[in-house]
C-alpha cells in the first residue's frame, strides 16, 4: 500500500512537472516564432493567446453539451440524479455549515474581490505581468461563464429543499470554473516562488478546488456534469493564463539579456 501510494504520488508529480515544462517550452517557441515573423511587440501576441483560450474553452464546452444532448441524454440525466442522491445521503447537521463555508470561498464575487486585491498588491510590488494575469484570469472566466450559462440555459436541480438560494442558470458551474482558475493561478504563482513547497501547495489548492465543487453538489444547487464542465472550461482558461504569463516572463528575461529588445 505504501509502495503504491509513493508510486502514485511520484507519477502525479512527474506529470505536473511535464505539464509545467511543456507550457514553458511552448511559451518560448511561440515568442521566438512571433519575434521572427511579426516583431518585438508582445501585447498583440498575449491578446491573441488569451482570445484563443476563451474560444477553445467555449468550443470544448459546446461540444460536450451537444454530445450529452444528442448521444447520452438519458444516461447523463440518470448519472446526474444518482450522484446527487448519493451525495444527499452524506448530509448531516454538523457538515452543512462546513459546506456553506467552503462554497462561500468559491463564490465568484468573493474570488473576484480577492483577485482584485491581489492584483493591486502585485502592481504595487511592480509585478505587472502577474497582476494582469490574475485580473484577466478572473474577469475572463466570469465573462465566459455567464455567456455559457446564457447559451445553455440549464435549470438547477430540484431534488430536495435547498438551504441556499440560487437564481441563475446551472451549466457550467461558476464556482467550479472560477475556483480552478483563481486558486490554480494562486497555486502556480506560489509554487514557482516557493519550489521547495510545490507539492504541498498543489495538493492544498487541488483539495480546495475539489471541495468547492463537492459543496455545490452537497447543497443541491448543481448537477455533477455542471461541475465537470466548469472544471474543464476553467482548466483550459487556466492553462491559457499560465501560458501568457510564461510568454511575458520569457520576454522580460530576453529584455534583460538583449537590452535592445
PDB file of N, CA, C and O in Angstrom, residues 33-101:
ATOM      1  N   UNK A  33       8.872  32.420 -32.476  1.00  0.00           N
ATOM      2  CA  UNK A  33       8.206  32.485 -33.781  1.00  0.00           C
ATOM      3  C   UNK A  33       7.630  33.874 -34.012  1.00  0.00           C
ATOM      4  O   UNK A  33       7.754  34.451 -35.098  1.00  0.00           O
ATOM      5  N   UNK A  34       6.985  34.442 -32.983  1.00  0.00           N
ATOM      6  CA  UNK A  34       6.366  35.767 -33.097  1.00  0.00           C
ATOM      7  C   UNK A  34       7.413  36.837 -33.393  1.00  0.00           C
ATOM      8  O   UNK A  34       7.201  37.705 -34.254  1.00  0.00           O
ATOM      9  N   UNK A  35       8.538  36.799 -32.693  1.00  0.00           N
ATOM     10  CA  UNK A  35       9.594  37.786 -32.916  1.00  0.00           C
ATOM     11  C   UNK A  35      10.152  37.690 -34.328  1.00  0.00           C
ATOM     12  O   UNK A  35      10.462  38.704 -34.962  1.00  0.00           O
ATOM     13  N   UNK A  36      10.251  36.451 -34.841  1.00  0.00           N
ATOM     14  CA  UNK A  36      10.820  36.266 -36.170  1.00  0.00           C
ATOM     15  C   UNK A  36       9.859  36.727 -37.268  1.00  0.00           C
ATOM     16  O   UNK A  36      10.273  37.307 -38.272  1.00  0.00           O
ATOM     17  N   UNK A  37       8.560  36.480 -37.060  1.00  0.00           N
ATOM     18  CA  UNK A  37       7.580  36.770 -38.108  1.00  0.00           C
ATOM     19  C   UNK A  37       6.921  38.140 -37.974  1.00  0.00           C
ATOM     20  O   UNK A  37       6.547  38.754 -38.978  1.00  0.00           O
ATOM     21  N   UNK A  38       6.757  38.611 -36.727  1.00  0.00           N
ATOM     22  CA  UNK A  38       5.990  39.841 -36.509  1.00  0.00           C
ATOM     23  C   UNK A  38       6.860  40.969 -35.960  1.00  0.00           C
ATOM     24  O   UNK A  38       6.851  42.082 -36.468  1.00  0.00           O
ATOM     25  N   UNK A  39       7.586  40.691 -34.866  1.00  0.00           N
ATOM     26  CA  UNK A  39       8.385  41.742 -34.246  1.00  0.00           C
ATOM     27  C   UNK A  39       8.443  41.559 -32.751  1.00  0.00           C
ATOM     28  O   UNK A  39       8.084  40.507 -32.214  1.00  0.00           O
ATOM     29  N   UNK A  40       8.881  42.604 -32.052  1.00  0.00           N
ATOM     30  CA  UNK A  40       9.108  42.507 -30.618  1.00  0.00           C
ATOM     31  C   UNK A  40       7.920  42.950 -29.762  1.00  0.00           C
ATOM     32  O   UNK A  40       7.975  42.854 -28.543  1.00  0.00           O
ATOM     33  N   UNK A  41       6.848  43.460 -30.377  1.00  0.00           N
ATOM     34  CA  UNK A  41       5.674  43.864 -29.616  1.00  0.00           C
ATOM     35  C   UNK A  41       4.935  42.629 -29.111  1.00  0.00           C
ATOM     36  O   UNK A  41       4.382  41.858 -29.888  1.00  0.00           O
ATOM     37  N   UNK A  42       4.902  42.458 -27.776  1.00  0.00           N
ATOM     38  CA  UNK A  42       4.350  41.233 -27.209  1.00  0.00           C
ATOM     39  C   UNK A  42       2.868  41.350 -26.859  1.00  0.00           C
ATOM     40  O   UNK A  42       2.165  40.343 -26.752  1.00  0.00           O
ATOM     41  N   UNK A  43       2.344  42.578 -26.706  1.00  0.00           N
ATOM     42  CA  UNK A  43       0.950  42.748 -26.286  1.00  0.00           C
ATOM     43  C   UNK A  43      -0.048  42.124 -27.257  1.00  0.00           C
ATOM     44  O   UNK A  43      -0.977  41.423 -26.823  1.00  0.00           O
ATOM     45  N   UNK A  44       0.097  42.317 -28.589  1.00  0.00           N
ATOM     46  CA  UNK A  44      -0.840  41.649 -29.507  1.00  0.00           C
ATOM     47  C   UNK A  44      -0.774  40.129 -29.406  1.00  0.00           C
ATOM     48  O   UNK A  44      -1.801  39.447 -29.542  1.00  0.00           O
ATOM     49  N   UNK A  45       0.410  39.592 -29.154  1.00  0.00           N
ATOM     50  CA  UNK A  45       0.555  38.142 -29.003  1.00  0.00           C
ATOM     51  C   UNK A  45      -0.207  37.648 -27.783  1.00  0.00           C
ATOM     52  O   UNK A  45      -0.927  36.651 -27.842  1.00  0.00           O
ATOM     53  N   UNK A  46      -0.067  38.341 -26.643  1.00  0.00           N
ATOM     54  CA  UNK A  46      -0.761  37.942 -25.430  1.00  0.00           C
ATOM     55  C   UNK A  46      -2.275  38.014 -25.626  1.00  0.00           C
ATOM     56  O   UNK A  46      -3.016  37.144 -25.166  1.00  0.00           O
ATOM     57  N   UNK A  47      -2.734  39.051 -26.314  1.00  0.00           N
ATOM     58  CA  UNK A  47      -4.173  39.177 -26.586  1.00  0.00           C
ATOM     59  C   UNK A  47      -4.668  38.022 -27.448  1.00  0.00           C
ATOM     60  O   UNK A  47      -5.740  37.462 -27.204  1.00  0.00           O
ATOM     61  N   UNK A  48      -3.870  37.644 -28.442  1.00  0.00           N
ATOM     62  CA  UNK A  48      -4.255  36.536 -29.322  1.00  0.00           C
ATOM     63  C   UNK A  48      -4.296  35.213 -28.572  1.00  0.00           C
ATOM     64  O   UNK A  48      -5.213  34.402 -28.753  1.00  0.00           O
ATOM     65  N   UNK A  49      -3.312  34.991 -27.700  1.00  0.00           N
ATOM     66  CA  UNK A  49      -3.282  33.754 -26.915  1.00  0.00           C
ATOM     67  C   UNK A  49      -4.495  33.665 -26.002  1.00  0.00           C
ATOM     68  O   UNK A  49      -5.148  32.621 -25.896  1.00  0.00           O
ATOM     69  N   UNK A  50      -4.828  34.757 -25.320  1.00  0.00           N
ATOM     70  CA  UNK A  50      -5.965  34.751 -24.398  1.00  0.00           C
ATOM     71  C   UNK A  50      -7.283  34.590 -25.137  1.00  0.00           C
ATOM     72  O   UNK A  50      -8.176  33.862 -24.683  1.00  0.00           O
ATOM     73  N   UNK A  51      -7.420  35.258 -26.281  1.00  0.00           N
ATOM     74  CA  UNK A  51      -8.639  35.109 -27.074  1.00  0.00           C
ATOM     75  C   UNK A  51      -8.784  33.674 -27.557  1.00  0.00           C
ATOM     76  O   UNK A  51      -9.879  33.093 -27.523  1.00  0.00           O
ATOM     77  N   UNK A  52      -7.682  33.076 -27.987  1.00  0.00           N
ATOM     78  CA  UNK A  52      -7.709  31.676 -28.423  1.00  0.00           C
ATOM     79  C   UNK A  52      -8.131  30.755 -27.282  1.00  0.00           C
ATOM     80  O   UNK A  52      -8.874  29.784 -27.479  1.00  0.00           O
ATOM     81  N   UNK A  53      -7.688  31.063 -26.068  1.00  0.00           N
ATOM     82  CA  UNK A  53      -8.069  30.260 -24.912  1.00  0.00           C
ATOM     83  C   UNK A  53      -9.551  30.338 -24.637  1.00  0.00           C
ATOM     84  O   UNK A  53     -10.210  29.321 -24.357  1.00  0.00           O
ATOM     85  N   UNK A  54     -10.122  31.530 -24.695  1.00  0.00           N
ATOM     86  CA  UNK A  54     -11.560  31.697 -24.481  1.00  0.00           C
ATOM     87  C   UNK A  54     -12.364  30.962 -25.540  1.00  0.00           C
ATOM     88  O   UNK A  54     -13.352  30.285 -25.240  1.00  0.00           O
ATOM     89  N   UNK A  55     -11.937  31.096 -26.792  1.00  0.00           N
ATOM     90  CA  UNK A  55     -12.641  30.426 -27.889  1.00  0.00           C
ATOM     91  C   UNK A  55     -12.555  28.908 -27.743  1.00  0.00           C
ATOM     92  O   UNK A  55     -13.543  28.184 -27.921  1.00  0.00           O
ATOM     93  N   UNK A  56     -11.363  28.416 -27.402  1.00  0.00           N
ATOM     94  CA  UNK A  56     -11.179  26.968 -27.234  1.00  0.00           C
ATOM     95  C   UNK A  56     -12.058  26.427 -26.116  1.00  0.00           C
ATOM     96  O   UNK A  56     -12.685  25.379 -26.255  1.00  0.00           O
ATOM     97  N   UNK A  57     -12.103  27.142 -24.984  1.00  0.00           N
ATOM     98  CA  UNK A  57     -12.941  26.706 -23.860  1.00  0.00           C
ATOM     99  C   UNK A  57     -14.411  26.686 -24.254  1.00  0.00           C
ATOM    100  O   UNK A  57     -15.150  25.758 -23.896  1.00  0.00           O
ATOM    101  N   UNK A  58     -14.844  27.696 -25.007  1.00  0.00           N
ATOM    102  CA  UNK A  58     -16.240  27.760 -25.440  1.00  0.00           C
ATOM    103  C   UNK A  58     -16.583  26.607 -26.380  1.00  0.00           C
ATOM    104  O   UNK A  58     -17.611  25.930 -26.227  1.00  0.00           O
ATOM    105  N   UNK A  59     -15.715  26.367 -27.358  1.00  0.00           N
ATOM    106  CA  UNK A  59     -15.956  25.287 -28.321  1.00  0.00           C
ATOM    107  C   UNK A  59     -15.957  23.926 -27.630  1.00  0.00           C
ATOM    108  O   UNK A  59     -16.795  23.061 -27.908  1.00  0.00           O
ATOM    109  N   UNK A  60     -15.009  23.731 -26.693  1.00  0.00           N
ATOM    110  CA  UNK A  60     -14.935  22.457 -25.980  1.00  0.00           C
ATOM    111  C   UNK A  60     -16.206  22.202 -25.188  1.00  0.00           C
ATOM    112  O   UNK A  60     -16.749  21.085 -25.198  1.00  0.00           O
ATOM    113  N   UNK A  61     -16.705  23.225 -24.494  1.00  0.00           N
ATOM    114  CA  UNK A  61     -17.925  23.051 -23.711  1.00  0.00           C
ATOM    115  C   UNK A  61     -19.144  22.863 -24.607  1.00  0.00           C
ATOM    116  O   UNK A  61     -20.056  22.097 -24.287  1.00  0.00           O
ATOM    117  N   UNK A  62     -19.173  23.559 -25.726  1.00  0.00           N
ATOM    118  CA  UNK A  62     -20.285  23.402 -26.666  1.00  0.00           C
ATOM    119  C   UNK A  62     -20.326  21.965 -27.179  1.00  0.00           C
ATOM    120  O   UNK A  62     -21.393  21.344 -27.247  1.00  0.00           O
ATOM    121  N   UNK A  63     -19.152  21.434 -27.516  1.00  0.00           N
ATOM    122  CA  UNK A  63     -19.097  20.044 -27.977  1.00  0.00           C
ATOM    123  C   UNK A  63     -19.529  19.073 -26.899  1.00  0.00           C
ATOM    124  O   UNK A  63     -20.257  18.105 -27.159  1.00  0.00           O
ATOM    125  N   UNK A  64     -19.120  19.328 -25.652  1.00  0.00           N
ATOM    126  CA  UNK A  64     -19.515  18.476 -24.529  1.00  0.00           C
ATOM    127  C   UNK A  64     -21.027  18.484 -24.363  1.00  0.00           C
ATOM    128  O   UNK A  64     -21.663  17.434 -24.191  1.00  0.00           O
ATOM    129  N   UNK A  65     -21.627  19.666 -24.402  1.00  0.00           N
ATOM    130  CA  UNK A  65     -23.071  19.789 -24.207  1.00  0.00           C
ATOM    131  C   UNK A  65     -23.847  19.135 -25.343  1.00  0.00           C
ATOM    132  O   UNK A  65     -24.861  18.466 -25.122  1.00  0.00           O
ATOM    133  N   UNK A  66     -23.367  19.328 -26.578  1.00  0.00           N
ATOM    134  CA  UNK A  66     -24.045  18.729 -27.724  1.00  0.00           C
ATOM    135  C   UNK A  66     -23.993  17.210 -27.665  1.00  0.00           C
ATOM    136  O   UNK A  66     -24.972  16.513 -27.958  1.00  0.00           O
ATOM    137  N   UNK A  67     -22.838  16.680 -27.267  1.00  0.00           N
ATOM    138  CA  UNK A  67     -22.696  15.231 -27.141  1.00  0.00           C
ATOM    139  C   UNK A  67     -23.651  14.694 -26.082  1.00  0.00           C
ATOM    140  O   UNK A  67     -24.332  13.682 -26.289  1.00  0.00           O
ATOM    141  N   UNK A  68     -23.710  15.379 -24.944  1.00  0.00           N
ATOM    142  CA  UNK A  68     -24.594  14.940 -23.870  1.00  0.00           C
ATOM    143  C   UNK A  68     -26.052  15.006 -24.284  1.00  0.00           C
ATOM    144  O   UNK A  68     -26.862  14.164 -23.899  1.00  0.00           O
ATOM    145  N   UNK A  69     -26.393  16.001 -25.097  1.00  0.00           N
ATOM    146  CA  UNK A  69     -27.789  16.188 -25.505  1.00  0.00           C
ATOM    147  C   UNK A  69     -28.229  15.197 -26.570  1.00  0.00           C
ATOM    148  O   UNK A  69     -29.318  14.643 -26.517  1.00  0.00           O
ATOM    149  N   UNK A  70     -27.352  14.955 -27.551  1.00  0.00           N
ATOM    150  CA  UNK A  70     -27.761  14.149 -28.701  1.00  0.00           C
ATOM    151  C   UNK A  70     -27.449  12.663 -28.564  1.00  0.00           C
ATOM    152  O   UNK A  70     -28.125  11.832 -29.164  1.00  0.00           O
ATOM    153  N   UNK A  71     -26.429  12.318 -27.786  1.00  0.00           N
ATOM    154  CA  UNK A  71     -25.996  10.919 -27.728  1.00  0.00           C
ATOM    155  C   UNK A  71     -26.306  10.278 -26.380  1.00  0.00           C
ATOM    156  O   UNK A  71     -26.745   9.137 -26.312  1.00  0.00           O
ATOM    157  N   UNK A  72     -26.083  11.031 -25.283  1.00  0.00           N
ATOM    158  CA  UNK A  72     -26.173  10.408 -23.964  1.00  0.00           C
ATOM    159  C   UNK A  72     -27.187  11.103 -23.067  1.00  0.00           C
ATOM    160  O   UNK A  72     -27.008  11.205 -21.865  1.00  0.00           O
ATOM    161  N   UNK A  73     -28.265  11.593 -23.625  1.00  0.00           N
ATOM    162  CA  UNK A  73     -29.198  12.404 -22.851  1.00  0.00           C
ATOM    163  C   UNK A  73     -29.747  11.657 -21.636  1.00  0.00           C
ATOM    164  O   UNK A  73     -29.667  12.140 -20.505  1.00  0.00           O
ATOM    165  N   UNK A  74     -30.307  10.483 -21.855  1.00  0.00           N
ATOM    166  CA  UNK A  74     -30.899   9.720 -20.757  1.00  0.00           C
ATOM    167  C   UNK A  74     -29.839   9.263 -19.761  1.00  0.00           C
ATOM    168  O   UNK A  74     -30.039   9.336 -18.547  1.00  0.00           O
ATOM    169  N   UNK A  75     -28.693   8.776 -20.287  1.00  0.00           N
ATOM    170  CA  UNK A  75     -27.634   8.302 -19.407  1.00  0.00           C
ATOM    171  C   UNK A  75     -27.074   9.438 -18.550  1.00  0.00           C
ATOM    172  O   UNK A  75     -26.762   9.255 -17.375  1.00  0.00           O
ATOM    173  N   UNK A  76     -26.917  10.628 -19.151  1.00  0.00           N
ATOM    174  CA  UNK A  76     -26.382  11.768 -18.424  1.00  0.00           C
ATOM    175  C   UNK A  76     -27.323  12.192 -17.306  1.00  0.00           C
ATOM    176  O   UNK A  76     -26.887  12.472 -16.184  1.00  0.00           O
ATOM    177  N   UNK A  77     -28.620  12.233 -17.607  1.00  0.00           N
ATOM    178  CA  UNK A  77     -29.584  12.617 -16.583  1.00  0.00           C
ATOM    179  C   UNK A  77     -29.603  11.613 -15.436  1.00  0.00           C
ATOM    180  O   UNK A  77     -29.672  11.991 -14.261  1.00  0.00           O
ATOM    181  N   UNK A  78     -29.541  10.348 -15.779  1.00  0.00           N
ATOM    182  CA  UNK A  78     -29.513   9.304 -14.749  1.00  0.00           C
ATOM    183  C   UNK A  78     -28.244   9.404 -13.912  1.00  0.00           C
ATOM    184  O   UNK A  78     -28.281   9.272 -12.678  1.00  0.00           O
ATOM    185  N   UNK A  79     -27.121   9.659 -14.573  1.00  0.00           N
ATOM    186  CA  UNK A  79     -25.843   9.826 -13.874  1.00  0.00           C
ATOM    187  C   UNK A  79     -25.919  10.995 -12.891  1.00  0.00           C
ATOM    188  O   UNK A  79     -25.551  10.870 -11.714  1.00  0.00           O
ATOM    189  N   UNK A  80     -26.405  12.140 -13.372  1.00  0.00           N
ATOM    190  CA  UNK A  80     -26.516  13.327 -12.534  1.00  0.00           C
ATOM    191  C   UNK A  80     -27.404  13.072 -11.321  1.00  0.00           C
ATOM    192  O   UNK A  80     -27.048  13.407 -10.184  1.00  0.00           O
ATOM    193  N   UNK A  81     -28.559  12.491 -11.570  1.00  0.00           N
ATOM    194  CA  UNK A  81     -29.522  12.265 -10.492  1.00  0.00           C
ATOM    195  C   UNK A  81     -28.993  11.281  -9.458  1.00  0.00           C
ATOM    196  O   UNK A  81     -29.095  11.519  -8.243  1.00  0.00           O
ATOM    197  N   UNK A  82     -28.407  10.184  -9.929  1.00  0.00           N
ATOM    198  CA  UNK A  82     -27.890   9.168  -8.996  1.00  0.00           C
ATOM    199  C   UNK A  82     -26.769   9.706  -8.130  1.00  0.00           C
ATOM    200  O   UNK A  82     -26.701   9.417  -6.922  1.00  0.00           O
ATOM    201  N   UNK A  83     -25.883  10.495  -8.728  1.00  0.00           N
ATOM    202  CA  UNK A  83     -24.775  11.068  -7.959  1.00  0.00           C
ATOM    203  C   UNK A  83     -25.292  12.035  -6.906  1.00  0.00           C
ATOM    204  O   UNK A  83     -24.878  11.998  -5.736  1.00  0.00           O
ATOM    205  N   UNK A  84     -26.222  12.913  -7.294  1.00  0.00           N
ATOM    206  CA  UNK A  84     -26.752  13.879  -6.335  1.00  0.00           C
ATOM    207  C   UNK A  84     -27.476  13.201  -5.175  1.00  0.00           C
ATOM    208  O   UNK A  84     -27.339  13.608  -4.017  1.00  0.00           O
ATOM    209  N   UNK A  85     -28.258  12.180  -5.488  1.00  0.00           N
ATOM    210  CA  UNK A  85     -28.975  11.469  -4.424  1.00  0.00           C
ATOM    211  C   UNK A  85     -28.004  10.745  -3.491  1.00  0.00           C
ATOM    212  O   UNK A  85     -28.257  10.641  -2.281  1.00  0.00           O
ATOM    213  N   UNK A  86     -26.900  10.252  -4.039  1.00  0.00           N
ATOM    214  CA  UNK A  86     -25.882   9.611  -3.208  1.00  0.00           C
ATOM    215  C   UNK A  86     -25.213  10.634  -2.297  1.00  0.00           C
ATOM    216  O   UNK A  86     -24.951  10.367  -1.118  1.00  0.00           O
ATOM    217  N   UNK A  87     -24.934  11.834  -2.847  1.00  0.00           N
ATOM    218  CA  UNK A  87     -24.322  12.897  -2.047  1.00  0.00           C
ATOM    219  C   UNK A  87     -25.279  13.367  -0.954  1.00  0.00           C
ATOM    220  O   UNK A  87     -24.860  13.672   0.174  1.00  0.00           O
ATOM    221  N   UNK A  88     -26.579  13.405  -1.268  1.00  0.00           N
ATOM    222  CA  UNK A  88     -27.565  13.845  -0.281  1.00  0.00           C
ATOM    223  C   UNK A  88     -27.526  12.980   0.986  1.00  0.00           C
ATOM    224  O   UNK A  88     -27.751  13.475   2.097  1.00  0.00           O
ATOM    225  N   UNK A  89     -27.219  11.717   0.842  1.00  0.00           N
ATOM    226  CA  UNK A  89     -27.170  10.806   1.985  1.00  0.00           C
ATOM    227  C   UNK A  89     -26.048  11.164   2.965  1.00  0.00           C
ATOM    228  O   UNK A  89     -26.050  10.716   4.113  1.00  0.00           O
ATOM    229  N   UNK A  90     -25.077  11.962   2.501  1.00  0.00           N
ATOM    230  CA  UNK A  90     -23.976  12.374   3.361  1.00  0.00           C
ATOM    231  C   UNK A  90     -24.317  13.593   4.204  1.00  0.00           C
ATOM    232  O   UNK A  90     -23.541  13.972   5.084  1.00  0.00           O
ATOM    233  N   UNK A  91     -25.459  14.215   3.927  1.00  0.00           N
ATOM    234  CA  UNK A  91     -25.813  15.428   4.648  1.00  0.00           C
ATOM    235  C   UNK A  91     -25.984  15.164   6.139  1.00  0.00           C
ATOM    236  O   UNK A  91     -26.577  14.160   6.537  1.00  0.00           O
ATOM    237  N   UNK A  92     -25.431  16.101   6.937  1.00  0.00           N
ATOM    238  CA  UNK A  92     -25.512  15.992   8.394  1.00  0.00           C
ATOM    239  C   UNK A  92     -25.496  17.403   8.977  1.00  0.00           C
ATOM    240  O   UNK A  92     -24.913  18.316   8.382  1.00  0.00           O
ATOM    241  N   UNK A  93     -26.146  17.601  10.114  1.00  0.00           N
ATOM    242  CA  UNK A  93     -26.202  18.946  10.718  1.00  0.00           C
ATOM    243  C   UNK A  93     -24.826  19.562  10.960  1.00  0.00           C
ATOM    244  O   UNK A  93     -24.659  20.772  10.815  1.00  0.00           O
ATOM    245  N   UNK A  94     -23.843  18.757  11.318  1.00  0.00           N
ATOM    246  CA  UNK A  94     -22.506  19.294  11.588  1.00  0.00           C
ATOM    247  C   UNK A  94     -21.728  19.597  10.319  1.00  0.00           C
ATOM    248  O   UNK A  94     -20.828  20.444  10.309  1.00  0.00           O
ATOM    249  N   UNK A  95     -22.099  18.902   9.214  1.00  0.00           N
ATOM    250  CA  UNK A  95     -21.348  19.052   7.971  1.00  0.00           C
ATOM    251  C   UNK A  95     -21.850  20.216   7.121  1.00  0.00           C
ATOM    252  O   UNK A  95     -21.067  20.840   6.397  1.00  0.00           O
ATOM    253  N   UNK A  96     -23.138  20.521   7.217  1.00  0.00           N
ATOM    254  CA  UNK A  96     -23.710  21.570   6.369  1.00  0.00           C
ATOM    255  C   UNK A  96     -23.050  22.935   6.558  1.00  0.00           C
ATOM    256  O   UNK A  96     -22.729  23.604   5.565  1.00  0.00           O
ATOM    257  N   UNK A  97     -22.807  23.406   7.780  1.00  0.00           N
ATOM    258  CA  UNK A  97     -22.105  24.704   7.927  1.00  0.00           C
ATOM    259  C   UNK A  97     -20.714  24.707   7.296  1.00  0.00           C
ATOM    260  O   UNK A  97     -20.274  25.732   6.756  1.00  0.00           O
ATOM    261  N   UNK A  98     -20.036  23.568   7.343  1.00  0.00           N
ATOM    262  CA  UNK A  98     -18.712  23.469   6.720  1.00  0.00           C
ATOM    263  C   UNK A  98     -18.833  23.613   5.211  1.00  0.00           C
ATOM    264  O   UNK A  98     -18.053  24.331   4.566  1.00  0.00           O
ATOM    265  N   UNK A  99     -19.826  22.944   4.632  1.00  0.00           N
ATOM    266  CA  UNK A  99     -20.037  23.027   3.193  1.00  0.00           C
ATOM    267  C   UNK A  99     -20.446  24.438   2.763  1.00  0.00           C
ATOM    268  O   UNK A  99     -20.065  24.908   1.686  1.00  0.00           O
ATOM    269  N   UNK A 100     -21.223  25.122   3.620  1.00  0.00           N
ATOM    270  CA  UNK A 100     -21.604  26.503   3.322  1.00  0.00           C
ATOM    271  C   UNK A 100     -20.375  27.412   3.312  1.00  0.00           C
ATOM    272  O   UNK A 100     -20.252  28.296   2.450  1.00  0.00           O
ATOM    273  N   UNK A 101     -19.461  27.199   4.256  1.00  0.00           N
ATOM    274  CA  UNK A 101     -18.222  27.987   4.285  1.00  0.00           C
ATOM    275  C   UNK A 101     -17.375  27.711   3.043  1.00  0.00           C
ATOM    276  O   UNK A 101     -16.851  28.642   2.414  1.00  0.00           O
TER     277      UNK A 101
END
